[in-house]
CSV table of C-alpha atoms in Angstrom, one decimal:
chain,number,residue,atom,x,y,z
A,12,TRP,CA,-14.1,13.0,17.9
A,13,VAL,CA,-15.1,10.6,15.2
A,14,LEU,CA,-15.0,7.8,17.8
A,15,ARG,CA,-14.0,7.2,21.4
A,16,PRO,CA,-10.3,6.3,21.7
A,17,SER,CA,-9.5,2.9,23.2
A,18,GLN,CA,-6.8,2.8,25.9
A,19,ASP,CA,-6.4,-0.9,25.4
A,20,HIS,CA,-5.8,-0.6,21.6
A,21,PHE,CA,-3.5,2.3,22.2
A,22,ASP,CA,-1.4,0.3,24.7
A,23,LYS,CA,-1.1,-2.6,22.3
A,24,LEU,CA,0.0,-0.3,19.5
A,25,LEU,CA,2.7,1.1,21.7
A,26,GLU,CA,3.9,-2.5,22.5
A,27,ILE,CA,4.2,-3.2,18.8
A,28,ILE,CA,6.1,0.0,18.2
A,29,ARG,CA,8.5,-0.7,21.1
A,30,GLU,CA,9.1,-4.3,19.9
A,31,GLY,CA,10.0,-2.8,16.5
A,32,ASN,CA,9.3,-6.0,14.5
A,33,TYR,CA,9.4,-4.3,11.1
A,34,VAL,CA,11.1,-6.3,8.3
A,35,GLU,CA,12.8,-4.2,5.6
A,36,GLY,CA,11.7,-4.9,2.0
A,37,TYR,CA,8.8,-5.0,-0.4
A,38,SER,CA,7.5,-8.6,-0.4
A,39,HIS,CA,4.6,-10.3,1.4
A,40,GLN,CA,7.1,-11.3,4.1
A,41,ASN,CA,8.2,-7.8,4.9
A,42,GLY,CA,6.8,-4.8,6.8
A,43,TRP,CA,5.1,-5.0,10.2
A,44,GLY,CA,5.3,-8.5,11.7
A,45,GLY,CA,6.7,-9.8,8.4
A,46,GLN,CA,3.2,-9.8,7.1
A,47,GLY,CA,3.6,-7.6,4.0
A,48,TYR,CA,2.5,-4.3,5.6
A,49,GLY,CA,5.5,-2.3,4.3
A,50,GLY,CA,7.2,-1.0,1.2
A,51,PHE,CA,5.0,2.0,0.7
A,52,ILE,CA,4.9,5.6,1.8
A,53,GLY,CA,3.8,5.7,5.5
A,54,ALA,CA,4.4,2.0,6.0
A,55,ARG,CA,6.6,2.5,9.0
A,56,ALA,CA,4.1,5.0,10.4
A,57,MET,CA,0.3,5.0,10.8
A,58,GLN,CA,-0.6,3.9,7.3
A,59,GLY,CA,1.2,0.6,7.7
A,60,LEU,CA,1.0,0.1,11.5
A,61,LEU,CA,-2.8,0.6,11.7
A,62,ALA,CA,-3.5,-1.6,8.7
A,63,TYR,CA,-1.4,-4.4,10.2
A,64,TYR,CA,-2.9,-4.0,13.7
A,65,TYR,CA,-6.5,-4.2,12.7
A,66,ASP,CA,-6.0,-6.9,10.0
A,67,ILE,CA,-3.6,-9.2,12.0
A,68,VAL,CA,-3.5,-8.3,15.7
A,69,ALA,CA,-7.1,-7.2,16.3
A,70,PRO,CA,-9.2,-8.4,13.4
A,71,GLY,CA,-12.9,-7.7,13.5
A,72,THR,CA,-12.6,-4.6,15.7
A,73,SER,CA,-12.5,-1.9,13.1
A,74,VAL,CA,-14.9,-0.1,10.9
A,75,GLU,CA,-13.8,1.3,7.5
A,76,LEU,CA,-15.0,4.8,7.1
A,77,ASN,CA,-15.8,6.5,3.7
A,78,HIS,CA,-12.3,7.8,2.7
A,79,CYS,CA,-13.9,10.4,0.5
A,80,ARG,CA,-15.3,12.0,3.7
A,81,PHE,CA,-12.7,11.1,6.4
A,82,ASN,CA,-8.9,11.6,5.8
A,83,HIS,CA,-9.9,12.9,2.4
A,84,ILE,CA,-7.0,12.9,-0.1
A,85,GLY,CA,-9.0,13.6,-3.3
A,86,VAL,CA,-7.6,10.9,-5.5
A,87,THR,CA,-9.7,8.9,-7.9
A,88,THR,CA,-11.3,5.8,-6.4
A,89,LYS,CA,-11.4,3.9,-9.7
A,90,ILE,CA,-9.1,2.1,-12.0
A,91,GLY,CA,-10.9,2.3,-15.3
A,92,ASN,CA,-14.5,1.5,-14.4
A,93,ARG,CA,-13.5,-0.7,-11.4
A,94,CYS,CA,-13.6,0.5,-7.8
A,95,ARG,CA,-10.2,0.2,-6.1
A,96,ASN,CA,-11.8,-1.4,-3.1
A,97,ASN,CA,-13.5,-4.0,-5.3
A,98,LYS,CA,-17.0,-2.9,-4.4
A,99,LYS,CA,-19.7,-2.5,-7.0
A,100,GLU,CA,-20.1,1.2,-6.4
A,101,CYS,CA,-17.8,3.8,-4.9
A,102,GLU,CA,-17.9,7.5,-4.5
A,103,GLU,CA,-15.6,9.6,-6.7
A,104,CYS,CA,-13.4,11.4,-4.2
A,105,ARG,CA,-12.1,13.8,-6.8
A,106,VAL,CA,-15.5,15.6,-6.8
A,107,THR,CA,-16.7,15.1,-3.3
A,108,PRO,CA,-18.3,18.4,-2.2
A,109,VAL,CA,-16.0,20.1,0.4
A,110,GLU,CA,-19.0,20.6,2.7
A,111,ASP,CA,-19.3,16.8,3.0
A,112,ILE,CA,-15.7,16.3,4.0
A,113,TYR,CA,-14.8,15.9,7.7
A,114,SER,CA,-11.0,15.9,7.5
A,115,VAL,CA,-8.4,16.5,4.8
A,116,HIS,CA,-5.0,14.8,4.3
A,117,TYR,CA,-2.9,17.1,2.2
A,118,THR,CA,-0.7,14.8,0.1
A,119,ALA,CA,-1.8,14.1,-3.5
A,120,CYS,CA,-3.1,17.7,-3.7
A,121,ARG,CA,0.3,18.8,-2.3
A,122,LYS,CA,1.1,20.5,1.0
A,123,PRO,CA,-0.4,24.0,1.4
A,124,TRP,CA,3.0,25.5,2.1
A,125,VAL,CA,4.6,24.4,-1.1
A,126,CYS,CA,2.4,26.7,-3.2
A,127,MET,CA,1.8,24.3,-6.0
A,128,ALA,CA,-1.0,25.4,-8.3
A,129,MET,CA,0.3,24.1,-11.7
A,130,GLY,CA,-1.2,20.8,-12.9
A,131,SER,CA,0.8,18.0,-14.5
A,132,LYS,CA,-1.3,18.4,-17.7
A,133,ASP,CA,-0.6,22.1,-18.1
A,134,PRO,CA,1.1,22.6,-21.5
A,135,LEU,CA,3.3,25.3,-19.9
A,136,ASN,CA,4.5,23.1,-17.2
A,137,LYS,CA,8.1,21.9,-17.7
A,138,ARG,CA,8.6,20.6,-14.1
A,139,LYS,CA,9.1,17.0,-13.1
A,140,PRO,CA,5.8,15.3,-12.0
A,141,LYS,CA,6.7,15.5,-8.3
A,142,PHE,CA,6.7,19.2,-8.5
A,143,SER,CA,3.2,19.4,-10.0
A,144,VAL,CA,-0.4,18.6,-8.9
A,145,PRO,CA,-0.9,15.1,-10.4
A,146,GLU,CA,-3.9,15.5,-12.6
A,147,ASP,CA,-3.9,11.8,-13.6
A,148,ILE,CA,-5.3,11.0,-10.1
A,149,VAL,CA,-6.8,14.3,-8.8
A,150,SER,CA,-8.9,17.2,-10.0
A,151,LEU,CA,-6.8,20.4,-10.1
A,152,ASP,CA,-9.9,22.5,-9.3
A,153,HIS,CA,-10.9,20.3,-6.4
A,154,CYS,CA,-7.3,20.5,-5.0
A,155,MET,CA,-7.4,24.3,-5.2
A,156,GLU,CA,-10.7,24.2,-3.2
A,157,LEU,CA,-9.0,22.1,-0.5
A,158,LEU,CA,-5.9,24.3,-0.4
A,159,HIS,CA,-8.2,27.4,-0.1
A,160,ILE,CA,-9.6,25.9,3.1
A,161,TRP,CA,-6.2,25.5,4.7
A,162,HIS,CA,-5.1,29.0,3.7
A,163,SER,CA,-8.5,30.4,5.0
A,164,TYR,CA,-7.6,29.0,8.4
A,165,ARG,CA,-4.2,30.7,8.3
A,166,THR,CA,-5.8,34.0,7.2
A,167,ASP,CA,-8.3,33.7,10.1
A,168,MET,CA,-5.4,33.2,12.5
A,169,GLU,CA,-3.5,36.1,11.0
A,170,GLU,CA,-6.4,38.4,11.5
A,171,LYS,CA,-6.8,37.5,15.1
A,172,LEU,CA,-3.0,37.8,15.6
A,173,PHE,CA,-3.0,41.3,14.0
A,174,ALA,CA,-5.8,42.4,16.2
A,175,ALA,CA,-3.8,41.3,19.2
A,176,VAL,CA,-0.4,42.7,18.4
A,177,GLY,CA,-0.9,45.1,15.4
A,178,ASP,CA,2.5,44.2,13.9
A,179,GLU,CA,2.8,44.9,10.1
A,180,ALA,CA,5.0,41.9,9.7
A,181,ILE,CA,1.8,39.9,9.7
A,182,ARG,CA,0.6,41.8,6.6
A,183,ALA,CA,3.9,41.2,4.9
A,184,GLY,CA,3.1,37.5,5.2
A,185,GLN,CA,-0.1,38.1,3.2
A,186,ALA,CA,1.5,40.2,0.4
A,187,GLY,CA,2.0,37.4,-2.2
A,188,SER,CA,0.3,37.7,-5.6
A,189,TYR,CA,0.6,34.1,-6.8
A,190,ASN,CA,-2.9,32.5,-7.1
A,191,ARG,CA,-4.4,34.7,-4.4
A,192,ALA,CA,-7.8,33.0,-5.0
A,193,SER,CA,-6.5,29.9,-3.4
A,194,PHE,CA,-3.4,30.9,-1.5
A,195,GLN,CA,-4.8,34.2,-0.1
A,196,GLY,CA,-1.5,36.2,-0.4
A,197,HIS,CA,0.7,33.5,1.3
A,198,CYS,CA,2.6,32.7,-1.9
A,199,THR,CA,4.7,34.7,-4.3
A,200,GLU,CA,5.4,32.0,-6.8
A,201,ASP,CA,4.9,28.3,-7.5
A,202,GLN,CA,6.9,25.9,-5.3
A,203,SER,CA,8.0,26.2,-1.7
A,204,ASP,CA,10.4,29.0,-2.3
A,205,GLY,CA,7.4,31.2,-2.9
A,206,TYR,CA,5.8,30.5,0.5
A,207,LEU,CA,5.6,33.5,2.9
A,208,PRO,CA,6.0,32.4,6.5
A,209,LEU,CA,3.4,33.5,9.1
A,210,ALA,CA,4.4,37.0,10.4
A,211,GLY,CA,7.7,36.7,8.6
A,212,GLY,CA,8.7,34.1,11.1
A,213,LYS,CA,9.2,36.8,13.8
A,214,ALA,CA,9.6,34.9,17.1
A,215,ASP,CA,8.1,37.6,19.3
A,216,ILE,CA,4.8,37.5,17.3
A,217,LEU,CA,4.7,33.7,17.0
A,218,GLU,CA,5.0,33.5,20.7
A,219,GLN,CA,1.6,35.0,21.0
A,220,LEU,CA,-0.1,32.2,19.2
A,221,PRO,CA,-0.7,29.9,22.2
A,222,LYS,CA,-2.5,32.8,23.9
A,223,LEU,CA,-4.9,33.1,21.0
A,224,VAL,CA,-5.4,29.3,20.9
A,225,TYR,CA,-6.1,28.9,24.6
A,226,SER,CA,-8.2,32.0,24.9
A,227,SER,CA,-10.6,31.1,22.0
């Protein structure tokens, strides 16, 4: 754990959710409690709720962590030469060494299972921006490092699963040739259609996963 969970804060968050005082819209009078915490991706969920809670409901009870190290997204922390958080100095998250990162939030660098490895600045890229890695805010090389980590965890799980059941369907899920350096055989092409499901999605093999988790 990064910190010890608080039952009191948890209960109060549940009360807010159950009350459901979320005002639709994009102004300063919308969002949670009508306080402007809305109108952006994740506003109804944790991104909006926690910001509202610790700013309005329980001010002075939170500590802002280095977002380059915790819940790392990998986006630039600056607008021009100015830090987004208005501090005089800020770490550049696009180049934070992976060994210094505690947790990763796969969003700007795209989800690992959508197999995106083509940057928005690639001259051969004819896709719409949402189907590319957005190089205006992230480093493509850094994103590939982060994606490699996720696929390494899947590979480790596959090896343990193969040792347990010996089913070749597991190897079929590692047979992709697209950007193997990052995706480790889990993708056949760019975009989600190229993603190879774990063990080919065979239910009898996937049912063995809880045994591996709880025995490790």
